[in-house]
Short mmCIF file of C-alpha atoms in Angstrom, two decimals:
data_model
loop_
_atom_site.label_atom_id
_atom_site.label_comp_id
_atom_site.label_asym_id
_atom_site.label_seq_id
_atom_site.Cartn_x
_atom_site.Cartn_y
_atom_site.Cartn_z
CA UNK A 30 87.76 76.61 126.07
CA UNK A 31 83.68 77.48 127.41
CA UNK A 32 82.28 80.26 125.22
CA UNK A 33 81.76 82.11 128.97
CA UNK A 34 85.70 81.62 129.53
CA UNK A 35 86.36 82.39 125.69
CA UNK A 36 84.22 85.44 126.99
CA UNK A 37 86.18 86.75 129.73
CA UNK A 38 89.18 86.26 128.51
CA UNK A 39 88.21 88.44 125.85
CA UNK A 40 86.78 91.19 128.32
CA UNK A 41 90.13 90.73 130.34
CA UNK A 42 92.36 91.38 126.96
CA UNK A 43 90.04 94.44 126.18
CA UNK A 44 90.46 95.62 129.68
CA UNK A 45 94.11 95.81 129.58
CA UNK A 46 94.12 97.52 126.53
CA UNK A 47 92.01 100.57 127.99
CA UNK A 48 93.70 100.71 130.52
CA UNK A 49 97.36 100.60 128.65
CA UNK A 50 95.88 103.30 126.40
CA UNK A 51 94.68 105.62 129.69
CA UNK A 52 98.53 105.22 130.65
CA UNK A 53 99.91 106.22 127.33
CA UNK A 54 97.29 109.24 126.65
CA UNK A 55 98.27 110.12 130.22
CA UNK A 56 101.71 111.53 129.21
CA UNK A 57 101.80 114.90 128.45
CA UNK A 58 104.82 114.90 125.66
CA UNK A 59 102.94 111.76 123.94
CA UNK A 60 99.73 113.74 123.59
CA UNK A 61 101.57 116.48 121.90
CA UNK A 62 103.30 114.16 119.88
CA UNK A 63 100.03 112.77 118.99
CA UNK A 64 98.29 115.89 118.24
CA UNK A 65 101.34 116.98 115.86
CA UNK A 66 100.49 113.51 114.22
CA UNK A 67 97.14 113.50 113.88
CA UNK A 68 96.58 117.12 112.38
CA UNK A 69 99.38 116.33 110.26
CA UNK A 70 98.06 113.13 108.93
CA UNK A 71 94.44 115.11 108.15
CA UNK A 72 96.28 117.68 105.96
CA UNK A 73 98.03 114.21 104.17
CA UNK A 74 94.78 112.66 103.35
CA UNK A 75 93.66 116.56 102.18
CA UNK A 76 96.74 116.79 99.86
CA UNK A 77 96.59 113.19 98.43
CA UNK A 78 92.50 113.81 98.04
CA UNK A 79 93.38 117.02 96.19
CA UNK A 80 95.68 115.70 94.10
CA UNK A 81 93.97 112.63 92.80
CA UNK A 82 90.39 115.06 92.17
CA UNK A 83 92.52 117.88 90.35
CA UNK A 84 93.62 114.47 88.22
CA UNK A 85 90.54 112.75 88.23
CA UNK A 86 87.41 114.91 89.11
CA UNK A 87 88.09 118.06 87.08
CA UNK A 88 84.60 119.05 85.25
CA UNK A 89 86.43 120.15 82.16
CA UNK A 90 88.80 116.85 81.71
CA UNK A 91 88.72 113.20 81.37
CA UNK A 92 91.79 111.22 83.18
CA UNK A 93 93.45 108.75 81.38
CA UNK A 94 95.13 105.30 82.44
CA UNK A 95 98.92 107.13 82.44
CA UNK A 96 97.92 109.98 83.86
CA UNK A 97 96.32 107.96 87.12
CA UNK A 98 99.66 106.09 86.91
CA UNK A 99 102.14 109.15 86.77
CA UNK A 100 99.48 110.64 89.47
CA UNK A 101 100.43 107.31 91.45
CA UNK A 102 104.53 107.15 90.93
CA UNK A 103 104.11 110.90 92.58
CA UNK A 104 102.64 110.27 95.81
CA UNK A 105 104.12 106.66 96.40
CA UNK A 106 107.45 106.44 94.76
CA UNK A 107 108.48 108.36 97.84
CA UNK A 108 107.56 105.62 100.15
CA UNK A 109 109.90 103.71 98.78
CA UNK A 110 113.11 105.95 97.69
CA UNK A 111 113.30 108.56 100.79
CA UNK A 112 111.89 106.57 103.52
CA UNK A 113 115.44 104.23 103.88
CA UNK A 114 117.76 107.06 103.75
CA UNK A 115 115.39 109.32 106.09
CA UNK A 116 117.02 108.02 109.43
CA UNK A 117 120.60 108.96 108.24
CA UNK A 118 119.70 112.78 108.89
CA UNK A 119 116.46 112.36 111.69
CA UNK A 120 119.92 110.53 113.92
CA UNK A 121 122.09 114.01 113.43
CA UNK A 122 119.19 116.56 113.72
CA UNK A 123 116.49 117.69 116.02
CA UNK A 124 113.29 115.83 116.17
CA UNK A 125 111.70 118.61 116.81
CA UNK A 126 113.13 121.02 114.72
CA UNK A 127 112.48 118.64 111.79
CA UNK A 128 108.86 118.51 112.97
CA UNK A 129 108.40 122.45 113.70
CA UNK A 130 110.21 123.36 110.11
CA UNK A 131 108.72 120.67 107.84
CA UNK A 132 105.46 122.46 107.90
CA UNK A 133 106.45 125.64 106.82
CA UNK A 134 108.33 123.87 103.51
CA UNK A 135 105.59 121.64 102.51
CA UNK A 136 103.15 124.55 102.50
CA UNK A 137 105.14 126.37 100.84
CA UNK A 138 105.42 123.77 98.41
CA UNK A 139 101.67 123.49 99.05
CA UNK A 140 100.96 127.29 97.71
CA UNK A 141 103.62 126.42 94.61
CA UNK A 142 101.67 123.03 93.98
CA UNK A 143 97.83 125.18 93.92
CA UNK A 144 99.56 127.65 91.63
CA UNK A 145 100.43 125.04 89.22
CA UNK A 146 96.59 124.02 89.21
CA UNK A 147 95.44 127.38 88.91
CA UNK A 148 97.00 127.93 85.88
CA UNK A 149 95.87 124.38 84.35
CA UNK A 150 98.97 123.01 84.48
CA UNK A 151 99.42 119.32 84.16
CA UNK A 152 103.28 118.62 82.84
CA UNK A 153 106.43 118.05 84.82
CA UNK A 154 106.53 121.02 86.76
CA UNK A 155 103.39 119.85 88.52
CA UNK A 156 104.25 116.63 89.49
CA UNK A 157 108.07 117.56 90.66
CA UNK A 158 105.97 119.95 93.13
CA UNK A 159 104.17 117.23 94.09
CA UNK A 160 107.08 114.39 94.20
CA UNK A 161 109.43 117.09 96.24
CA UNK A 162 105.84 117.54 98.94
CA UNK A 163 105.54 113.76 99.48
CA UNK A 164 108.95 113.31 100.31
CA UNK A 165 108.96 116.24 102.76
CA UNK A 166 105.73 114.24 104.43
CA UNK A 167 107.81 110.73 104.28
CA UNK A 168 110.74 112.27 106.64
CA UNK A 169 108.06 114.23 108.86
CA UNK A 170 106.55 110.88 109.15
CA UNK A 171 109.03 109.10 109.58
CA UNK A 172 110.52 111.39 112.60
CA UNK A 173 106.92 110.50 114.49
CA UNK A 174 108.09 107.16 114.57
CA UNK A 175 111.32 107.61 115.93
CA UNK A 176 110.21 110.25 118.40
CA UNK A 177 107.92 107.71 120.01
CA UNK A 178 109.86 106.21 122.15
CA UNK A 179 110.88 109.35 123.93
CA UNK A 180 107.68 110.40 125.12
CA UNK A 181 106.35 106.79 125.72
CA UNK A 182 107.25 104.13 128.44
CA UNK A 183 108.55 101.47 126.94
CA UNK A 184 106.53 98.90 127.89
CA UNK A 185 103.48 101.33 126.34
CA UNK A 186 105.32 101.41 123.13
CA UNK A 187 103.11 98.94 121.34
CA UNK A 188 99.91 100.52 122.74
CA UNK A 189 100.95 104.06 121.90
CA UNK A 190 102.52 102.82 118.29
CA UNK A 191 98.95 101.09 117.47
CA UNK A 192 96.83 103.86 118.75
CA UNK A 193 98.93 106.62 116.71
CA UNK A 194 98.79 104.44 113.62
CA UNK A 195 95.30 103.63 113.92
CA UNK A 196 94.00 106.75 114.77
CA UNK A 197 96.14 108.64 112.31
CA UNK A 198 94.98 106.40 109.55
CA UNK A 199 91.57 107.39 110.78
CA UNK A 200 92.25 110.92 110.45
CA UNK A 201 94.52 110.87 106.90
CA UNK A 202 90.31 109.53 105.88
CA UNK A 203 88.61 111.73 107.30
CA UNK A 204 91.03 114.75 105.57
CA UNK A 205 90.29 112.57 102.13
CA UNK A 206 86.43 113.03 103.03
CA UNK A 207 86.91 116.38 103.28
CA UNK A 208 88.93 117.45 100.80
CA UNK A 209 85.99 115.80 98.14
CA UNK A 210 83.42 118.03 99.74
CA UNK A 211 85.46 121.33 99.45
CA UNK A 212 85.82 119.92 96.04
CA UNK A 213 82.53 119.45 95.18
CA UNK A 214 81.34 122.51 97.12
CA UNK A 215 83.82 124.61 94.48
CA UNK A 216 82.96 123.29 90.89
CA UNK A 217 85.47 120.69 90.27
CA UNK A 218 87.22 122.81 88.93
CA UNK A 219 90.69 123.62 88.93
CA UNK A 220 90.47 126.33 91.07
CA UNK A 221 88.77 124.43 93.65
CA UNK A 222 91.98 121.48 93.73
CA UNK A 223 93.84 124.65 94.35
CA UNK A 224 91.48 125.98 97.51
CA UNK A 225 91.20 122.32 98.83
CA UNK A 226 95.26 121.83 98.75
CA UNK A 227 95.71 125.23 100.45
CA UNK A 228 93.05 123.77 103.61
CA UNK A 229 95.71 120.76 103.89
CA UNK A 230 98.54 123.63 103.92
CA UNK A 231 96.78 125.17 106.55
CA UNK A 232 96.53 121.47 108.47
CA UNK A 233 100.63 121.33 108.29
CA UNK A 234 100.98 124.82 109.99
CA UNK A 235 98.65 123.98 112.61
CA UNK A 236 100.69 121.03 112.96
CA UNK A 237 104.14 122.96 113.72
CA UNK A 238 102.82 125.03 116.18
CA UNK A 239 101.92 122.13 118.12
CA UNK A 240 105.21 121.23 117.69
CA UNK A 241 106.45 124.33 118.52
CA UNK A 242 105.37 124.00 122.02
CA UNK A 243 107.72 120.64 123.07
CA UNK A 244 111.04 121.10 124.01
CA UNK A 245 113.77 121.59 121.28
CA UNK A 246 115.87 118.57 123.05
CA UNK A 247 112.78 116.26 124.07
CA UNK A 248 112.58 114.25 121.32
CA UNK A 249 116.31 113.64 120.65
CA UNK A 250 118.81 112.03 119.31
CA UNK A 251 121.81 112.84 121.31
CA UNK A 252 123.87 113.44 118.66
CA UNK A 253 127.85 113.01 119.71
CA UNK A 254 127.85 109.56 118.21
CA UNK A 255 126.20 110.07 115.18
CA UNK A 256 127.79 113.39 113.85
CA UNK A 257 131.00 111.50 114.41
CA UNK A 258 130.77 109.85 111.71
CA UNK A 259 130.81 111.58 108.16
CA UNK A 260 127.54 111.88 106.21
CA UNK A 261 128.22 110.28 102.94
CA UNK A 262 129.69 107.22 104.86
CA UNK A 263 126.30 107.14 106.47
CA UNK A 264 124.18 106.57 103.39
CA UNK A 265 126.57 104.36 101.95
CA UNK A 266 126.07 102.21 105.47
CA UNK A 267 122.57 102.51 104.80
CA UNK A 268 122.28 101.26 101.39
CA UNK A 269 124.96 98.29 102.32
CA UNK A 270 122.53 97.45 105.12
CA UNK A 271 119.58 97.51 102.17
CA UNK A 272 121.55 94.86 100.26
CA UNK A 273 121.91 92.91 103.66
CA UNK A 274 118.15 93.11 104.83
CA UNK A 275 117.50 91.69 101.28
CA UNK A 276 119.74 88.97 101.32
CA UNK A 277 118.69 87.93 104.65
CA UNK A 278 115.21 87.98 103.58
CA UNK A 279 115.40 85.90 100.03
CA UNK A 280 117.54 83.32 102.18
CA UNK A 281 114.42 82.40 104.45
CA UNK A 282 111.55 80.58 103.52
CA UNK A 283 108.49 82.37 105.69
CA UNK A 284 110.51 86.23 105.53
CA UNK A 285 111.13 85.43 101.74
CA UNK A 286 106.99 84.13 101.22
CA UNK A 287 105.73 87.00 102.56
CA UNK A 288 107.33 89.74 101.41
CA UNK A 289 106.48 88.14 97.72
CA UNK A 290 102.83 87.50 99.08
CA UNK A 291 102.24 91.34 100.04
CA UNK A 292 104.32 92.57 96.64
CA UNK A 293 102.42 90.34 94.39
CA UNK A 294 99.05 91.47 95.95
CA UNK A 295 100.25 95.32 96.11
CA UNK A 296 101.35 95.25 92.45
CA UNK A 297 97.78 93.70 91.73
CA UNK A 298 96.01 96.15 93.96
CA UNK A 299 97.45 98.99 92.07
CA UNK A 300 95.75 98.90 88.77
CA UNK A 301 92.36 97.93 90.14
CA UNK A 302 92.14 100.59 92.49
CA UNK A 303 92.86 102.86 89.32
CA UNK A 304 90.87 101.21 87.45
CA UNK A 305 87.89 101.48 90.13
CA UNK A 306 88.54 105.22 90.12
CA UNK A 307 88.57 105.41 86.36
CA UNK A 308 85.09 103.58 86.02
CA UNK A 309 83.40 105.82 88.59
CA UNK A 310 84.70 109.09 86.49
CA UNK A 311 84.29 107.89 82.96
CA UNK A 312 82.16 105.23 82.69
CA UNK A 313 79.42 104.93 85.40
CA UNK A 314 78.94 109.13 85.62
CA UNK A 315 80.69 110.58 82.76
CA UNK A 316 78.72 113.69 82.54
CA UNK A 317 78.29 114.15 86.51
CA UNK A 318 81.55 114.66 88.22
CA UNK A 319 80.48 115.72 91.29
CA UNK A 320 78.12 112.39 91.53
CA UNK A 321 80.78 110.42 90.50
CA UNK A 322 82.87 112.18 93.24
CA UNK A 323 80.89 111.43 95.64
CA UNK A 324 80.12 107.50 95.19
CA UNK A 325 84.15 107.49 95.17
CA UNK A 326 83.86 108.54 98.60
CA UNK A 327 81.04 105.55 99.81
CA UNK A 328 83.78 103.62 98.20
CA UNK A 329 86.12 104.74 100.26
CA UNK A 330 83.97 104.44 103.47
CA UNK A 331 83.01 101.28 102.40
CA UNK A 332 86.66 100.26 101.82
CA UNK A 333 87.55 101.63 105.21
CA UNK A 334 85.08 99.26 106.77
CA UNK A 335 87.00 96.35 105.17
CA UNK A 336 90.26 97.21 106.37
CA UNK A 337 88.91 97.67 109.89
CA UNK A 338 87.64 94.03 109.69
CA UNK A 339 90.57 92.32 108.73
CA UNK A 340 92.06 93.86 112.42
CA UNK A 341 89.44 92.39 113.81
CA UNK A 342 89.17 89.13 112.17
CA UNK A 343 92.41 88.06 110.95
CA UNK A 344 93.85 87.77 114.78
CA UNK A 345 91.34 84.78 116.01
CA UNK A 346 90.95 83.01 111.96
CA UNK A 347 95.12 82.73 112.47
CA UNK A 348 94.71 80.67 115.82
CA UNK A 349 92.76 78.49 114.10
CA UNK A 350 94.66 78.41 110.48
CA UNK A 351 98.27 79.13 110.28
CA UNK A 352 99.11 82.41 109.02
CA UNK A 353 100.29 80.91 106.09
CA UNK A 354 97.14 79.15 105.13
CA UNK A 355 95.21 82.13 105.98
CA UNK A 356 97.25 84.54 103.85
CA UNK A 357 96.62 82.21 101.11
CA UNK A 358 93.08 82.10 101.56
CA UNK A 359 92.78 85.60 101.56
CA UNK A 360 94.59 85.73 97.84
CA UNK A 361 92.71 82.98 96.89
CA UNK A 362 89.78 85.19 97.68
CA UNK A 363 90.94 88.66 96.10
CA UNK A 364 91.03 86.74 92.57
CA UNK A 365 87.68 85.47 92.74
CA UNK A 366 86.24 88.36 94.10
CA UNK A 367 88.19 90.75 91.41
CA UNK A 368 86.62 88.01 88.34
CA UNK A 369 83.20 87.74 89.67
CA UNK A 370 82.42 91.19 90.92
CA UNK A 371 84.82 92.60 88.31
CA UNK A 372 83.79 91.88 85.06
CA UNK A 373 80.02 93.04 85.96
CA UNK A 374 81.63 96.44 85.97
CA UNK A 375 78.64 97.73 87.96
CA UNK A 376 78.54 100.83 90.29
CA UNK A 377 76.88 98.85 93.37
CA UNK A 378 78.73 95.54 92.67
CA UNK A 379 82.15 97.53 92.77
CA UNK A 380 81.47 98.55 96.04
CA UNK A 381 81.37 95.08 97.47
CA UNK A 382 84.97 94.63 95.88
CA UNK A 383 86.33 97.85 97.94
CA UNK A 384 85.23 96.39 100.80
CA UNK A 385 86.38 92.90 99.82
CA UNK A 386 89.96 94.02 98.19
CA UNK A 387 91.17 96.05 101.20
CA UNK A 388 89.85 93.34 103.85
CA UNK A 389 92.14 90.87 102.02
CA UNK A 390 94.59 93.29 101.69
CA UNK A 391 95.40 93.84 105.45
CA UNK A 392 94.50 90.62 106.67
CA UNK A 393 97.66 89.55 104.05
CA UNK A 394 99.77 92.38 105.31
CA UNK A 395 99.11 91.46 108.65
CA UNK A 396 100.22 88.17 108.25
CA UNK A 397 103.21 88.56 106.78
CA UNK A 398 104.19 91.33 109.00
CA UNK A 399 103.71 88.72 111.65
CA UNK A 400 105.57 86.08 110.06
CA UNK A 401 108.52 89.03 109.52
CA UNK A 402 108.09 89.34 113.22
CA UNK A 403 109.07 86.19 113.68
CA UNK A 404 110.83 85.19 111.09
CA UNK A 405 113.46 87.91 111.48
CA UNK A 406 116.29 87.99 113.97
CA UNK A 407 116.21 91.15 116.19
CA UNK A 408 119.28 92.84 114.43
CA UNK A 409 118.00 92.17 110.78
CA UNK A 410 114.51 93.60 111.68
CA UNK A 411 115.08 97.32 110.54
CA UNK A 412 116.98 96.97 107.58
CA UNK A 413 114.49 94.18 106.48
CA UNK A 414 111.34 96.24 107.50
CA UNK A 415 113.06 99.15 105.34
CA UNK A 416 113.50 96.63 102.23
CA UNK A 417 110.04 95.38 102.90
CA UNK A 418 108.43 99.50 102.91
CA UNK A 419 110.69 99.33 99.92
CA UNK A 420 109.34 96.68 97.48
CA UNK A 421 105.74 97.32 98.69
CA UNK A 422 105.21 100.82 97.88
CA UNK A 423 107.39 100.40 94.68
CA UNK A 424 104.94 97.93 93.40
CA UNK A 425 101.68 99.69 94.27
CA UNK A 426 103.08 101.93 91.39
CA UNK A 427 104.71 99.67 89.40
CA UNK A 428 101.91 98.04 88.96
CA UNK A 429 99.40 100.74 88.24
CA UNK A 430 101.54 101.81 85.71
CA UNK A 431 102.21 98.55 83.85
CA UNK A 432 98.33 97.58 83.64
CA UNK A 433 97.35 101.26 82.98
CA UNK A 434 99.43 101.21 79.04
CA UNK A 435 96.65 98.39 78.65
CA UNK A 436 93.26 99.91 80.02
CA UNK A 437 90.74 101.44 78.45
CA UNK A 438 90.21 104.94 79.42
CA UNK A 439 87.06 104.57 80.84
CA UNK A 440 88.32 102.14 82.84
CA UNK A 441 86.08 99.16 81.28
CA UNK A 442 88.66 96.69 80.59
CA UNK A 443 87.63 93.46 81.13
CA UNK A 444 91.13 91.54 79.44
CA UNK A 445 92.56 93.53 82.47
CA UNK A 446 90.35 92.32 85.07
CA UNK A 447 90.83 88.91 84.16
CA UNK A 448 94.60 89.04 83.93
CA UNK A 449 94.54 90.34 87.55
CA UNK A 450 92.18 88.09 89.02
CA UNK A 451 94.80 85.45 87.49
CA UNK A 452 97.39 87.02 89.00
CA UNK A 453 95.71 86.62 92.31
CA UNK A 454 95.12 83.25 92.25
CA UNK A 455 98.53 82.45 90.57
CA UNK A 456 100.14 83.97 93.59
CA UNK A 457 98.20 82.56 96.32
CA UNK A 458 99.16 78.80 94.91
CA UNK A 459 102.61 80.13 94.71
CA UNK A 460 102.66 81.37 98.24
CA UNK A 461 101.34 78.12 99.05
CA UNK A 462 103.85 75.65 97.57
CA UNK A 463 106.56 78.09 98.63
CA UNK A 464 105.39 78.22 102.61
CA UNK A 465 105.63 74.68 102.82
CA UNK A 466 101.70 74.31 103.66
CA UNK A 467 101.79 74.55 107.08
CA UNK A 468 99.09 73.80 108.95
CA UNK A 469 99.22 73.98 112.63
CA UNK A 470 97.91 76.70 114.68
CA UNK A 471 99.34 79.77 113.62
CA UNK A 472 103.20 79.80 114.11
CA UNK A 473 106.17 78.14 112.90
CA UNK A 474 107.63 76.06 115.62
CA UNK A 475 109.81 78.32 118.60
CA UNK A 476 107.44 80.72 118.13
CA UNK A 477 104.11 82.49 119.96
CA UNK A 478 100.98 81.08 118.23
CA UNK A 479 99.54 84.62 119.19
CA UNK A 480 99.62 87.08 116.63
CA UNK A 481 102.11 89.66 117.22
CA UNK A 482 100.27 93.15 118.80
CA UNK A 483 102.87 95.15 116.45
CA UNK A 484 101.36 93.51 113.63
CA UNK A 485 99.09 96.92 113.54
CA UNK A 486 101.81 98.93 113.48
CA UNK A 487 102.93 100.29 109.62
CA UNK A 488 106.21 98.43 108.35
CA UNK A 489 107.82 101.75 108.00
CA UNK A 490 107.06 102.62 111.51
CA UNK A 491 108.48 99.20 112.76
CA UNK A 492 111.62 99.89 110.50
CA UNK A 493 112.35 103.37 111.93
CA UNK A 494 111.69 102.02 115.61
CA UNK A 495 114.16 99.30 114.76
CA UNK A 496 116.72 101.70 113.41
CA UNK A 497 116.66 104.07 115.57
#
């Protein structure tokens, strides 16, 4: 194709989009939904930011390996235990309701949590506060993606579901941002991972009374059919169907590849992102907390930057290579970025491997989304979307917590590094032999060579669309 037709086409595709997105923002009941999202997801990135500098930027403590692990299990764990089983009760209660009285519990469980760090405490009682608050936020967020549908047309669905997903991953960094300066602007201190949890508190009440404002019945579900049935039979349905979306997946070739391409890469990603945190906090600024706090958050800018490329150019590399080859590449690249930037263990270099990691880590999730997509038939997708949310939180933390009985506590491991930078590389030849090494142009044959819009939409959004 000319580069001037290559050109317009382009300007044609973005010119849809705006105007899909004028559509979707158009409807009042999907802005409200939207702005119950978005404040919701600022107070998340508060809450996870003041968690992880009460366990890692507190001026009187050093974090260790298993503490950044247990910190870990806490807020992901959920992910992968609750989300499943959340649909059984968002089908037999109100949408709404759930949305309006969800904030009220987590702050309280906010105010229980900032208690706990007031008084220094770092055992079990902290982290069940913590544990019980994520899983509150995993059924909240999981009712957003069920509700979509009734405040969105449905041919809009894909717009509104990447523009909520997008922006509200947007806005869960921006709370992170903040919640470091309110940390930093109180002394690292204990007191000020209390003040900075009780902001994100505040976030989730603001968040109910936009809620408040739709009508009790407007984001469903009906309800006859579902309360029919009893509720323990439901769960048991649910877990049946878990066993099913699993089997149906390790019986494919391209479902079965990529769900062991994203796992590998997630259980790799784990311990390096703890061990990027540890290095900034004990090794590179072990005396200066806040300073160390605050190159964490370039790192996370920087990082953010990545993941925004991959978006952009994983869609055209993958009509070019197929998805397969590309996904390879990309953890083909993770490994030699992780064992040459790695093992310099250098402030500036490390920064280059934020943005480096989390490019390769979407563009591999978006793949293999994409190759779910179209791998999957239409009545497996939401059990296997479930299994898939599943196995890839469960090894974020898995993994953090196997590789952090081996690190060093100031993070300067380089055995570590190297074992994970093999582990990349061992996994992309694996993918590789396993795919089949396709070649052509993106897709496997019967199927769009155009990568699948939904591929920005989170697998546990897709899975709750599909079950729902």
């Amino acid at each position: 194709m000319p580069v001037s037709e290559a050109a317009e086409s382009e300007d044609g595709r973005r010119a849809k989009f705006g105007a899909d997105l004028r559509v979707v923002l158009a409807e009042r009941d999907f802005r409200k939904l939207f702005g119950t999202r978005i404040i919701s997801q600022v107070g998340d990135g508060i809450i996870t930011a003041a968690v992880g500098t009460y366990v890692f930027f507190n001026a009187s403590t050093f974090p260790t390996p298993l503490a950044g692990a247990a910190a870990f299990a806490v807020l992901y764990l959920p992910y992968s235990l609750i989300g499943p089983f959340a649909g059984v009760l968002i089908d037999r209660w109100s949408r709404r309701q759930i949305l309006v009285w969800s904030a009220p519990i987590r702050a309280g469980l906010v105010v229980i949590t900032a208690a706990l760090m007031v008084a220094n405490n770092r055992g079990v009682p902290l982290y069940i506060a913590v544990l019980v608050l994520s899983g509150v936020t995993r059924f909240l967020q999981a009712s957003l993606s069920v509700a979509m549908p009734h405040v969105t047309p449905p041919n809009k669905l894909v717009v509104a579901n990447a523009v909520s997903d997008t922006v509200g991953g947007i806005m869960s960094a921006l709370g992170g941002l903040v919640a470091l300066g309110i940390n930093a602007a109180t002394g690292d201190t204990e007191r000020g991972a209390a003040v900075t949890m009780l902001v994100g508190g505040g976030c989730y009440v603001a968040s109910s009374l936009v809620a408040a404002i739709m009508p009790k019945d407007l984001l469903g579900p009906s309800g006859v059919r579902r309360r029919a049935a009893r509720l323990t039979d439901d769960l048991a349905n649910v877990a049946a169907e878990l066993v099913a979306g699993a089997r149906y997946v390790l019986g494919r070739r391209d479902p079965r590849g990529a769900l062991g391409a994203t796992s590998a890469y997630s259980f790799l990603f784990g311990p390096l992102f703890l061990m990027s945190i540890l290095l900034y906090r004990n090794y590179f600024y072990p005396g200066h907390v806040t300073v160390a706090e605050g190159h964490v958050g370039t790192l996370g800018l920087i990082s953010a930057v990545g993941y925004g490329c991959a978006a952009v150019i994983t869609p055209p590399a993958t009509r070019h290579l197929s998805k397969q080859a590309w996904i390879t590449l990309m953890l083909a690249l993770a490994g030699i970025t992780t064992l040459v930037i790695g093992e310099t263990f250098n402030e500036v270099a490390f920064l280059g491997i934020g943005f480096l990691m989390y490019f390769c880590r979407q563009s591999v999730a978006i793949g293999s989304v994409t190759l779910l997509q179209e791998g999957v038939e239409d009545g497996f997708l939401g059990r296997v979307f479930a299994f898939y949310d599943m196995v890839y939180n469960a090894a974020y933390a898995i993994g953090a917590a196997v590789f952090g009985a081996f690190m060093a506590p100031d993070g300067k491991s380089p055995v570590v590094v190297a074992v994970i930078a093999a582990g990349f590389v061992v996994a992309s030849l694996a993918y590789w032999l396993s795919s089949g090494r396709s070649t052509a142009g993106g897709s496997p044959a019967g199927t769009s060579p155009t990568l699948s819009p939904e591929a920005g939409v989170s697998p546990s959004a897709e899975a709750q669309r599909n079950s729902s």
